[in-house]
């Protein structure tokens, strides 16, 4: 068989489907940090054998979303203050690089895409839907990174954004007014439209610094 003879796989594997569902449950807080994953319970819930379930869980271990404890099993990772800082420090590096690429390209096209995500945030805030608000918040940063056109930045951000979604679930209770989150993102878009790179970067940095301090009081983005 040659490389040309390989046929595309049309359907997602069972392990892939399970992994995707577990990621979503971790992201949206259905399986909060520290949750132990029981093979028997999950195999029954998904109606699958343990083989694909174990493969799926090992994928999440390799992605850093599950941790293995000897003689105890697998657990959703805990977000300790140092972990929160690590997530946002890495995100700052990626999003800073993305902004530099964006500002050298079609800023208006990027701003228009970001407008859509902020509109979704505002709608979620109006309907008092914190889950939808966090989903739209995450989408803003996915779009920002994707607009850089750099596939490697997008790939690097994938697991970080899942961990970020976990952080956003925890952040939901720290804002006195949800429109604070909407306004922060609108200010970033305005600076992108103006072509004001230093302001975009400063706003993003402040946005992440604020999140770190809300989630891990006494911890800062930069030492």
XYZ file of C-alpha atoms in Angstrom:
223
model
C 0.000 0.000 0.000
C 1.250 3.476 -0.839
C 0.384 6.783 0.780
C -1.936 7.532 -2.152
C -3.912 4.353 -1.412
C -4.934 5.523 2.062
C -8.635 6.305 2.290
C -10.111 9.080 4.417
C -11.906 8.156 7.622
C -15.479 9.370 7.373
C -16.617 8.896 10.944
C -15.181 9.970 14.239
C -13.986 7.036 16.334
C -15.858 6.040 19.488
C -12.872 7.122 21.580
C -12.848 10.471 19.784
C -16.536 11.051 20.492
C -16.097 10.162 24.174
C -13.048 12.416 24.470
C -14.941 15.300 22.906
C -17.871 14.887 25.298
C -15.593 14.662 28.308
C -13.755 17.814 27.206
C -17.062 19.645 26.932
C -18.134 18.488 30.399
C -14.813 19.687 31.834
C -15.061 22.989 29.980
C -18.583 23.872 31.060
C -18.152 22.809 34.667
C -20.391 19.714 34.508
C -17.295 17.832 35.668
C -15.632 20.380 37.962
C -11.969 20.346 39.001
C -11.156 17.410 41.256
C -13.927 15.149 39.919
C -12.928 11.480 39.869
C -13.766 9.586 36.686
C -15.129 6.112 37.371
C -14.707 3.691 34.478
C -17.748 1.582 35.332
C -20.081 4.567 35.680
C -18.845 6.290 32.508
C -18.878 3.096 30.433
C -22.503 2.617 31.456
C -23.399 6.244 30.790
C -21.846 6.202 27.314
C -22.985 2.613 26.687
C -19.516 1.586 25.518
C -16.893 -0.963 26.477
C -13.951 0.074 28.625
C -11.476 -0.060 25.736
C -12.532 3.126 23.889
C -13.318 4.801 27.217
C -9.775 4.228 28.460
C -8.370 5.460 25.152
C -10.460 8.626 25.411
C -9.387 9.278 28.990
C -5.726 8.764 28.111
C -6.102 11.388 25.387
C -7.266 13.843 28.030
C -4.379 12.847 30.296
C -1.948 13.647 27.471
C -3.726 16.973 26.917
C -3.280 17.818 30.601
C -7.009 17.904 31.408
C -6.985 14.760 33.545
C -4.408 13.692 36.102
C -3.618 10.150 37.149
C -3.122 9.211 40.798
C -1.487 5.886 41.572
C -3.963 3.349 43.006
C -6.738 5.953 42.909
C -7.580 6.605 39.263
C -8.152 9.635 37.069
C -9.311 13.074 38.157
C -10.172 16.348 36.433
C -7.241 18.676 37.009
C -7.441 21.188 39.836
C -6.720 24.792 38.948
C -4.377 25.934 41.689
C -3.178 29.559 41.709
C 0.029 28.556 39.915
C -1.979 26.743 37.240
C -4.177 29.787 36.669
C -1.120 31.967 36.258
C 0.458 29.438 33.873
C -2.675 29.341 31.702
C -2.909 33.104 31.384
C 0.835 33.601 30.955
C 0.842 31.156 28.036
C -2.299 32.723 26.606
C -0.747 36.178 26.844
C 2.230 35.002 24.769
C -0.040 33.441 22.123
C -2.575 36.261 21.923
C 0.159 38.900 21.857
C 1.688 37.155 18.828
C -1.772 36.888 17.231
C -2.447 40.609 17.708
C 0.835 41.559 16.032
C -0.160 39.487 12.985
C -3.695 40.894 12.959
C -2.555 44.493 13.116
C -0.424 43.950 10.022
C -3.398 42.558 8.114
C -7.105 43.273 7.602
C -8.005 44.833 10.942
C -11.582 45.668 9.966
C -12.351 42.075 8.952
C -11.053 40.866 12.313
C -12.972 43.537 14.207
C -16.185 42.567 12.415
C -15.754 38.928 13.431
C -15.048 39.952 17.006
C -18.136 42.203 16.995
C -20.262 39.080 16.465
C -18.822 37.381 19.531
C -19.336 40.457 21.710
C -22.920 40.751 20.456
C -23.423 37.168 21.654
C -21.880 38.108 25.002
C -24.227 41.083 25.349
C -27.255 38.950 24.494
C -26.234 36.356 27.073
C -25.799 39.108 29.658
C -29.238 40.531 28.847
C -30.768 37.075 29.306
C -28.793 36.438 32.509
C -27.219 33.345 30.974
C -23.713 33.016 32.489
C -22.919 29.805 30.589
C -23.664 31.380 27.212
C -21.729 34.469 28.288
C -18.646 32.379 29.067
C -19.024 30.462 25.793
C -19.115 33.730 23.843
C -16.174 35.084 25.867
C -14.118 32.036 24.913
C -15.220 32.380 21.294
C -13.862 35.953 21.252
C -10.384 34.679 22.037
C -10.673 31.749 19.609
C -11.575 34.195 16.842
C -8.775 36.561 17.851
C -6.170 33.809 17.624
C -7.666 32.335 14.451
C -7.636 35.748 12.763
C -3.848 35.742 12.995
C -3.807 33.194 10.176
C -1.125 31.249 12.035
C -2.090 27.580 12.295
C 0.557 26.856 14.887
C -0.763 29.534 17.228
C -4.236 28.031 16.855
C -2.892 24.558 17.614
C -0.924 25.778 20.630
C -4.007 27.530 22.003
C -6.357 24.539 21.778
C -5.798 22.981 25.203
C -5.183 26.369 26.811
C -8.622 27.528 25.724
C -10.235 24.466 27.291
C -8.493 25.336 30.562
C -9.547 28.940 30.026
C -13.188 27.830 29.754
C -12.773 26.140 33.137
C -11.458 29.438 34.496
C -14.372 31.348 32.971
C -16.835 29.100 34.794
C -15.137 30.074 38.052
C -14.981 33.745 37.011
C -18.751 33.960 36.558
C -19.243 34.634 40.272
C -16.547 37.318 40.567
C -18.080 40.091 38.433
C -20.377 42.533 40.166
C -21.826 43.523 36.772
C -21.675 41.199 33.784
C -21.513 44.136 31.393
C -17.971 44.716 32.704
C -16.875 41.705 30.645
C -18.669 42.971 27.548
C -17.103 46.427 27.847
C -13.572 45.026 28.240
C -13.883 43.161 24.955
C -15.459 46.118 23.139
C -12.506 48.311 24.124
C -10.126 45.780 22.543
C -12.118 45.832 19.291
C -12.120 49.635 19.172
C -8.340 49.720 19.544
C -7.961 47.132 16.762
C -10.064 49.293 14.446
C -7.912 52.325 15.265
C -4.758 50.382 14.494
C -3.493 51.164 17.986
C -1.299 48.130 18.680
C 0.128 49.280 22.053
C -3.388 49.876 23.395
C -4.680 46.518 22.149
C -1.799 44.741 23.845
C -2.201 46.714 27.066
C -5.949 46.051 27.180
C -5.408 42.336 26.623
C -2.719 42.224 29.271
C -4.947 44.057 31.759
C -7.842 41.740 30.883
C -5.737 38.680 31.686
C -4.157 40.249 34.772
C -7.631 41.005 36.104
C -8.733 37.387 35.537
C -5.660 36.026 37.332
C -6.237 38.279 40.335
C -9.931 37.395 40.523
C -9.214 33.648 40.370
C -6.042 33.602 42.424
C -5.882 36.632 44.742
C -2.312 37.618 45.457
C -1.077 36.106 42.184
C -0.028 38.283 39.250
C 0.397 37.629 35.539
C 3.939 39.004 35.622
C 6.197 38.395 38.643
